[in-house]
CSV table of C-alpha atoms and ligand atoms in Angstrom, one decimal:
chain,number,residue,atom,x,y,z
A,1,MET,CA,-153.0,-37.9,32.7
A,2,ARG,CA,-154.9,-39.2,29.9
A,3,ASN,CA,-153.4,-41.0,26.8
A,4,ILE,CA,-153.6,-38.7,23.8
A,5,LEU,CA,-152.0,-39.8,20.5
A,6,VAL,CA,-150.7,-37.2,18.1
A,7,GLY,CA,-150.2,-37.9,14.7
A,8,GLY,CA,-148.6,-36.1,12.7
A,9,ALA,CA,-148.5,-35.6,8.3
A,10,TRP,CA,-146.5,-38.1,6.5
A,11,PRO,CA,-144.3,-36.3,3.8
A,12,TYR,CA,-143.7,-38.1,0.5
A,13,ALA,CA,-139.7,-39.6,0.4
A,14,ASN,CA,-139.2,-38.5,-3.0
A,15,GLY,CA,-137.8,-34.7,-2.8
A,16,SER,CA,-136.3,-32.6,-0.3
A,17,LEU,CA,-139.1,-30.5,2.5
A,18,HIS,CA,-139.6,-26.9,2.3
A,19,LEU,CA,-140.4,-24.0,5.3
A,20,GLY,CA,-143.7,-24.8,4.2
A,21,HIS,CA,-143.7,-28.5,5.3
A,22,ILE,CA,-142.7,-27.2,8.5
A,23,ALA,CA,-144.7,-24.9,8.8
A,24,GLY,CA,-147.0,-27.4,8.2
A,25,LEU,CA,-145.4,-30.1,11.0
A,26,LEU,CA,-145.1,-27.6,13.8
A,27,PRO,CA,-147.9,-27.9,15.5
A,28,GLY,CA,-148.5,-31.4,16.0
A,29,ASP,CA,-144.8,-30.9,17.9
A,30,VAL,CA,-146.6,-28.0,20.3
A,31,ILE,CA,-149.3,-30.4,20.6
A,32,ALA,CA,-147.2,-33.0,22.2
A,33,ARG,CA,-145.2,-30.9,24.4
A,34,TYR,CA,-148.3,-29.4,26.2
A,35,HIS,CA,-149.7,-32.5,26.5
A,36,ARG,CA,-146.4,-33.9,28.1
A,37,ALA,CA,-145.7,-30.3,30.2
A,38,ILE,CA,-149.5,-30.8,31.5
A,39,GLY,CA,-148.4,-34.5,32.4
A,40,ASP,CA,-150.2,-36.4,29.7
A,41,LYS,CA,-149.4,-39.5,28.7
A,42,VAL,CA,-147.7,-39.1,24.9
A,43,TYR,CA,-147.1,-40.5,22.1
A,44,TYR,CA,-146.5,-38.1,19.3
A,45,VAL,CA,-145.7,-40.0,15.3
A,46,SER,CA,-144.7,-39.5,12.4
A,47,GLY,CA,-143.2,-40.8,9.3
A,48,SER,CA,-141.3,-41.0,5.8
A,49,ASP,CA,-143.8,-42.2,3.2
A,50,CYS,CA,-141.8,-44.6,0.8
A,51,HIS,CA,-144.6,-45.5,-1.1
A,52,GLY,CA,-146.1,-44.4,-4.3
A,53,THR,CA,-146.1,-43.7,-8.2
A,54,PRO,CA,-143.6,-39.9,-7.7
A,55,VAL,CA,-141.0,-42.5,-6.2
A,56,ALA,CA,-140.6,-44.4,-7.8
A,57,ILE,CA,-141.1,-42.1,-11.2
A,58,ARG,CA,-137.6,-40.2,-9.4
A,59,ALA,CA,-136.1,-43.3,-9.0
A,60,LYS,CA,-135.9,-44.0,-12.9
A,61,ASN,CA,-135.2,-41.0,-13.8
A,62,GLU,CA,-132.6,-41.0,-11.5
A,63,ASN,CA,-131.2,-43.7,-12.7
A,64,LYS,CA,-131.7,-45.4,-9.6
A,65,SER,CA,-134.0,-48.2,-7.0
A,66,PRO,CA,-137.1,-46.7,-5.1
A,67,GLN,CA,-135.7,-48.4,-2.5
A,68,GLU,CA,-132.1,-45.8,-2.2
A,69,VAL,CA,-134.7,-42.8,-3.4
A,70,SER,CA,-136.2,-43.1,-0.3
A,71,ASP,CA,-134.3,-43.7,1.8
A,72,TYR,CA,-132.5,-40.8,1.1
A,73,TYR,CA,-134.9,-39.1,1.6
A,74,HIS,CA,-136.1,-40.6,4.4
A,75,GLU,CA,-132.4,-39.8,6.3
A,76,GLU,CA,-132.6,-35.7,4.9
A,77,PHE,CA,-136.0,-35.8,6.8
A,78,ARG,CA,-134.7,-37.4,10.2
A,79,ASP,CA,-131.7,-35.2,9.2
A,80,CYS,CA,-133.6,-31.6,9.4
A,81,PHE,CA,-136.1,-32.9,11.7
A,82,GLU,CA,-133.3,-33.5,14.8
A,83,ARG,CA,-131.7,-30.4,14.0
A,84,LEU,CA,-134.7,-27.8,14.2
A,85,GLY,CA,-135.6,-30.1,18.1
A,86,PHE,CA,-138.8,-31.8,17.1
A,87,SER,CA,-139.6,-34.4,19.5
A,88,TYR,CA,-141.0,-37.3,17.4
A,89,ASP,CA,-141.6,-40.6,20.6
A,90,VAL,CA,-141.2,-42.7,16.6
A,91,TYR,CA,-140.3,-41.5,13.4
A,92,THR,CA,-140.2,-43.9,11.1
A,93,LYS,CA,-141.1,-45.0,6.9
A,94,THR,CA,-143.7,-46.6,5.4
A,95,SER,CA,-140.9,-49.6,3.4
A,96,SER,CA,-139.7,-50.5,7.4
A,97,GLU,CA,-141.0,-54.3,7.9
A,98,GLU,CA,-143.3,-53.3,10.9
A,99,HIS,CA,-145.8,-51.2,8.1
A,100,LYS,CA,-145.7,-53.7,5.4
A,101,ASN,CA,-146.6,-56.7,7.8
A,102,PHE,CA,-149.4,-54.2,10.2
A,103,VAL,CA,-150.7,-53.6,6.1
A,104,ARG,CA,-150.5,-56.9,4.8
A,105,GLN,CA,-152.4,-58.7,8.1
A,106,PHE,CA,-155.4,-55.8,7.9
A,107,HIS,CA,-155.6,-56.6,4.7
A,108,GLU,CA,-155.7,-60.4,4.7
A,109,LYS,CA,-158.5,-59.5,7.8
A,110,LEU,CA,-160.1,-57.4,5.6
A,111,TYR,CA,-160.5,-59.6,2.3
A,112,LYS,CA,-162.2,-62.5,4.4
A,113,SER,CA,-165.2,-59.7,4.6
A,114,ASN,CA,-168.5,-58.6,3.5
A,115,TYR,CA,-166.6,-55.7,1.5
A,116,VAL,CA,-164.7,-56.3,-0.2
A,117,TYR,CA,-165.1,-58.7,-4.1
A,118,GLU,CA,-162.8,-59.1,-7.8
A,119,LYS,CA,-163.2,-57.6,-10.4
A,120,GLU,CA,-161.7,-57.8,-14.2
A,121,ALA,CA,-161.9,-53.9,-15.2
A,122,PRO,CA,-160.5,-51.7,-18.0
A,123,GLN,CA,-156.9,-50.3,-16.5
A,124,ALA,CA,-155.5,-47.4,-17.9
A,125,TYR,CA,-151.6,-48.2,-19.4
A,126,CYS,CA,-149.1,-46.7,-21.0
A,127,ASP,CA,-147.8,-48.7,-23.8
A,128,CYS,CA,-144.4,-45.7,-24.0
A,129,CYS,CA,-143.7,-45.6,-20.7
A,130,ASN,CA,-144.7,-49.5,-20.3
A,131,ASN,CA,-146.3,-49.4,-17.3
A,132,PHE,CA,-150.1,-49.4,-15.9
A,133,LEU,CA,-150.3,-45.9,-14.1
A,134,ALA,CA,-152.0,-45.5,-11.2
A,135,ASP,CA,-155.7,-43.5,-12.5
A,136,ARG,CA,-153.3,-39.4,-11.1
A,137,PHE,CA,-151.1,-39.7,-13.4
A,138,VAL,CA,-153.5,-40.7,-15.8
A,139,THR,CA,-154.4,-37.0,-17.3
A,140,GLY,CA,-156.8,-35.1,-20.0
A,141,LYS,CA,-160.3,-33.1,-19.5
A,142,CYS,CA,-162.8,-33.9,-17.0
A,143,PRO,CA,-166.8,-35.3,-18.7
A,144,LYS,CA,-168.2,-33.1,-16.1
A,145,CYS,CA,-167.2,-29.2,-16.1
A,146,GLY,CA,-164.1,-29.5,-19.1
A,147,ASN,CA,-160.9,-28.7,-17.3
A,148,ASP,CA,-157.8,-30.2,-17.3
A,149,THR,CA,-158.0,-32.9,-14.5
A,150,ARG,CA,-156.6,-35.8,-13.5
A,151,GLY,CA,-157.9,-39.4,-13.3
A,152,ASP,CA,-159.0,-40.1,-9.7
A,153,GLN,CA,-160.8,-36.5,-8.9
A,154,CYS,CA,-161.2,-33.2,-10.4
A,155,ASP,CA,-160.3,-30.2,-8.6
A,156,PHE,CA,-162.4,-27.8,-10.1
A,157,CYS,CA,-166.4,-29.6,-9.4
A,158,GLY,CA,-165.0,-32.2,-7.0
A,159,THR,CA,-166.2,-34.9,-9.5
A,160,VAL,CA,-164.6,-38.9,-8.0
A,161,LEU,CA,-163.4,-40.1,-11.1
A,162,GLU,CA,-162.4,-43.1,-13.3
A,163,PRO,CA,-159.0,-42.4,-15.8
A,164,GLU,CA,-161.4,-44.3,-18.3
A,165,GLY,CA,-164.4,-42.3,-17.7
A,166,LEU,CA,-161.4,-38.4,-18.6
A,167,VAL,CA,-162.2,-36.5,-22.6
A,168,ASP,CA,-158.5,-38.1,-24.1
A,169,PRO,CA,-156.8,-39.4,-21.7
A,170,VAL,CA,-152.9,-38.8,-22.1
A,171,CYS,CA,-149.9,-40.3,-19.5
A,172,ALA,CA,-149.3,-37.4,-17.6
A,173,ILE,CA,-145.5,-38.7,-17.0
A,174,CYS,CA,-144.3,-38.9,-21.1
A,175,GLY,CA,-147.7,-36.8,-22.4
A,176,ASN,CA,-148.3,-39.8,-24.9
A,177,ARG,CA,-152.1,-41.5,-25.6
A,178,ILE,CA,-153.4,-43.9,-22.9
A,179,SER,CA,-154.6,-47.3,-24.1
A,180,PHE,CA,-156.7,-49.5,-21.3
A,181,LYS,CA,-155.8,-53.1,-20.7
A,182,ASN,CA,-158.7,-55.6,-19.1
A,183,ALA,CA,-157.6,-56.7,-15.3
A,184,THR,CA,-158.5,-58.1,-12.4
A,185,HIS,CA,-158.2,-56.3,-9.4
A,186,LEU,CA,-159.8,-56.2,-5.6
A,187,TYR,CA,-161.8,-54.1,-5.0
A,188,ILE,CA,-163.7,-52.2,-2.0
A,189,ALA,CA,-167.3,-52.1,-1.7
A,190,ILE,CA,-167.8,-48.6,-0.5
A,191,SER,CA,-171.1,-48.6,-2.3
A,192,LYS,CA,-172.5,-51.2,0.5
A,193,MET,CA,-172.1,-48.1,3.6
A,194,ALA,CA,-173.8,-45.5,2.8
A,195,ASP,CA,-175.5,-45.8,5.7
A,196,GLN,CA,-173.1,-46.5,8.4
A,197,LEU,CA,-171.7,-43.0,6.8
A,198,LYS,CA,-174.0,-41.2,7.1
A,199,ALA,CA,-174.6,-41.7,10.8
A,200,LEU,CA,-171.4,-41.0,11.6
A,201,VAL,CA,-172.0,-37.9,9.4
A,202,ASN,CA,-174.7,-37.6,11.7
A,203,ASN,CA,-172.9,-37.8,15.4
A,204,ASN,CA,-170.6,-35.4,14.3
A,205,PRO,CA,-171.5,-32.3,14.2
A,206,ASN,CA,-169.0,-30.3,15.7
A,207,TRP,CA,-166.8,-31.6,11.4
A,208,ARG,CA,-166.0,-29.0,10.2
A,209,LYS,CA,-169.3,-27.1,7.7
A,210,ASN,CA,-167.1,-28.5,4.2
A,211,ALA,CA,-166.5,-31.6,5.2
A,212,ILE,CA,-169.8,-32.4,6.5
A,213,SER,CA,-171.3,-31.1,3.2
A,214,PHE,CA,-168.1,-32.6,0.8
A,215,THR,CA,-169.0,-36.1,2.4
A,216,ASN,CA,-172.8,-35.6,2.1
A,217,ARG,CA,-172.5,-35.1,-1.8
A,218,TYR,CA,-169.8,-38.0,-2.1
A,219,ILE,CA,-173.0,-39.9,-0.6
A,220,ASN,CA,-175.7,-38.3,-2.2
A,221,GLU,CA,-174.8,-38.9,-5.2
A,222,GLY,CA,-173.6,-43.1,-5.0
A,223,LEU,CA,-170.8,-43.8,-3.7
A,224,LYS,CA,-168.0,-45.7,-6.0
A,225,ASP,CA,-166.7,-48.4,-5.6
A,226,ARG,CA,-162.3,-48.3,-5.4
A,227,ALA,CA,-159.3,-50.6,-6.0
A,228,LEU,CA,-157.5,-52.5,-3.1
A,229,THR,CA,-154.8,-53.3,-5.7
A,230,ARG,CA,-152.5,-52.2,-8.4
A,231,ASP,CA,-150.8,-53.8,-10.8
A,232,LEU,CA,-146.9,-52.0,-9.6
A,233,ASP,CA,-143.4,-52.6,-8.9
A,234,TRP,CA,-143.2,-50.3,-5.5
A,235,GLY,CA,-145.4,-50.6,-2.1
A,236,ILE,CA,-146.7,-54.0,0.2
A,237,ASP,CA,-147.7,-56.9,-1.7
A,238,VAL,CA,-150.5,-58.7,-2.0
A,239,PRO,CA,-151.6,-60.3,1.1
A,240,LYS,CA,-153.8,-63.2,-0.7
A,241,GLU,CA,-153.4,-66.3,-3.9
A,242,GLY,CA,-153.4,-64.8,-6.9
A,243,PHE,CA,-152.5,-61.1,-7.0
A,244,GLU,CA,-149.1,-62.0,-5.3
A,245,ASP,CA,-148.0,-59.9,-9.1
A,246,LYS,CA,-150.0,-56.8,-7.7
A,247,LYS,CA,-149.4,-54.5,-5.1
A,248,ILE,CA,-151.6,-52.8,-2.4
A,249,TYR,CA,-152.3,-48.9,-4.0
A,250,ILE,CA,-151.0,-47.2,-2.4
A,251,TRP,CA,-154.3,-45.0,-0.6
A,252,ALA,CA,-156.1,-48.4,0.4
A,253,GLU,CA,-152.0,-48.7,2.1
A,254,LYS,CA,-152.7,-44.6,3.8
A,255,TYR,CA,-155.9,-45.9,5.3
A,256,SER,CA,-155.1,-49.1,6.8
A,257,GLY,CA,-155.2,-47.9,10.2
A,258,ILE,CA,-158.9,-46.4,9.6
A,259,PHE,CA,-161.2,-48.4,7.7
A,260,ILE,CA,-164.5,-48.9,9.1
A,261,CYS,CA,-163.7,-53.0,11.0
A,262,GLN,CA,-166.6,-55.0,10.2
A,263,SER,CA,-165.9,-58.4,10.2
A,264,ASN,CA,-164.4,-58.2,12.9
A,265,CYS,CA,-166.2,-55.9,15.6
A,266,GLY,CA,-167.3,-53.2,13.3
A,267,ARG,CA,-165.8,-50.3,15.5
A,268,THR,CA,-163.4,-47.9,14.0
A,269,LYS,CA,-159.9,-49.1,14.0
A,270,TRP,CA,-156.7,-46.6,15.0
B,1,ZN,ZN1,-164.6,-30.9,-13.3
B,2,ZN,ZN1,-146.4,-42.5,-20.3
């Protein structure tokens, strides 16, 4: 008997599911059922992704709290999966105390490593919305290829971007021109990990070809450090003194479980 972990994708709790979502989630259920049928011990887990700016924007538009909006869709998803007969062992949500505690503990540990540092940098701010903006809520022209793009990555040429690099950056929510305000945040030194990542790619020849070439391209272009925290109201509190008014950036919340744990043991933790 083997232990099999099946991790289904976590649907975003900012709107109803449609058939396309179900088509993407169904294979996980089939795999879980197959392994149970042949006698393996299966843990099939997923949940609703409740944090992030899209939930906060929907809440603002509907005059509700982000908690209310994400709880509403979480309940709708649960009901949907139950009626469709999905066989999750656990279906939870990222606003649960278990998830928040895990992420906070993980980040506390991460901050003690040599890979996290504080830096003051310009952050995109919308005077009209009165908010700092997550990178993907800044739109403009890509400085490399000139196409319309979001502030985190250009889907046309694949360049990883920062909002301050965009040509004519505007707020994706209200369409007004944005400004930049300096703020201090925690950053993770991805640039220090090039050798480990290269070794990871080289040791996994079974990855899809495009995944290998994409990863190599990022490494060869020079890895960029990324912010772990953001000035947002909706998300998980940053477990560090002086950062009480900030939240853990959504990508760093999602990937908490798969950061390479250099501070402890050098292995990938799940
Ligand atoms: Zn581009
Ligand atoms: Zn705005």
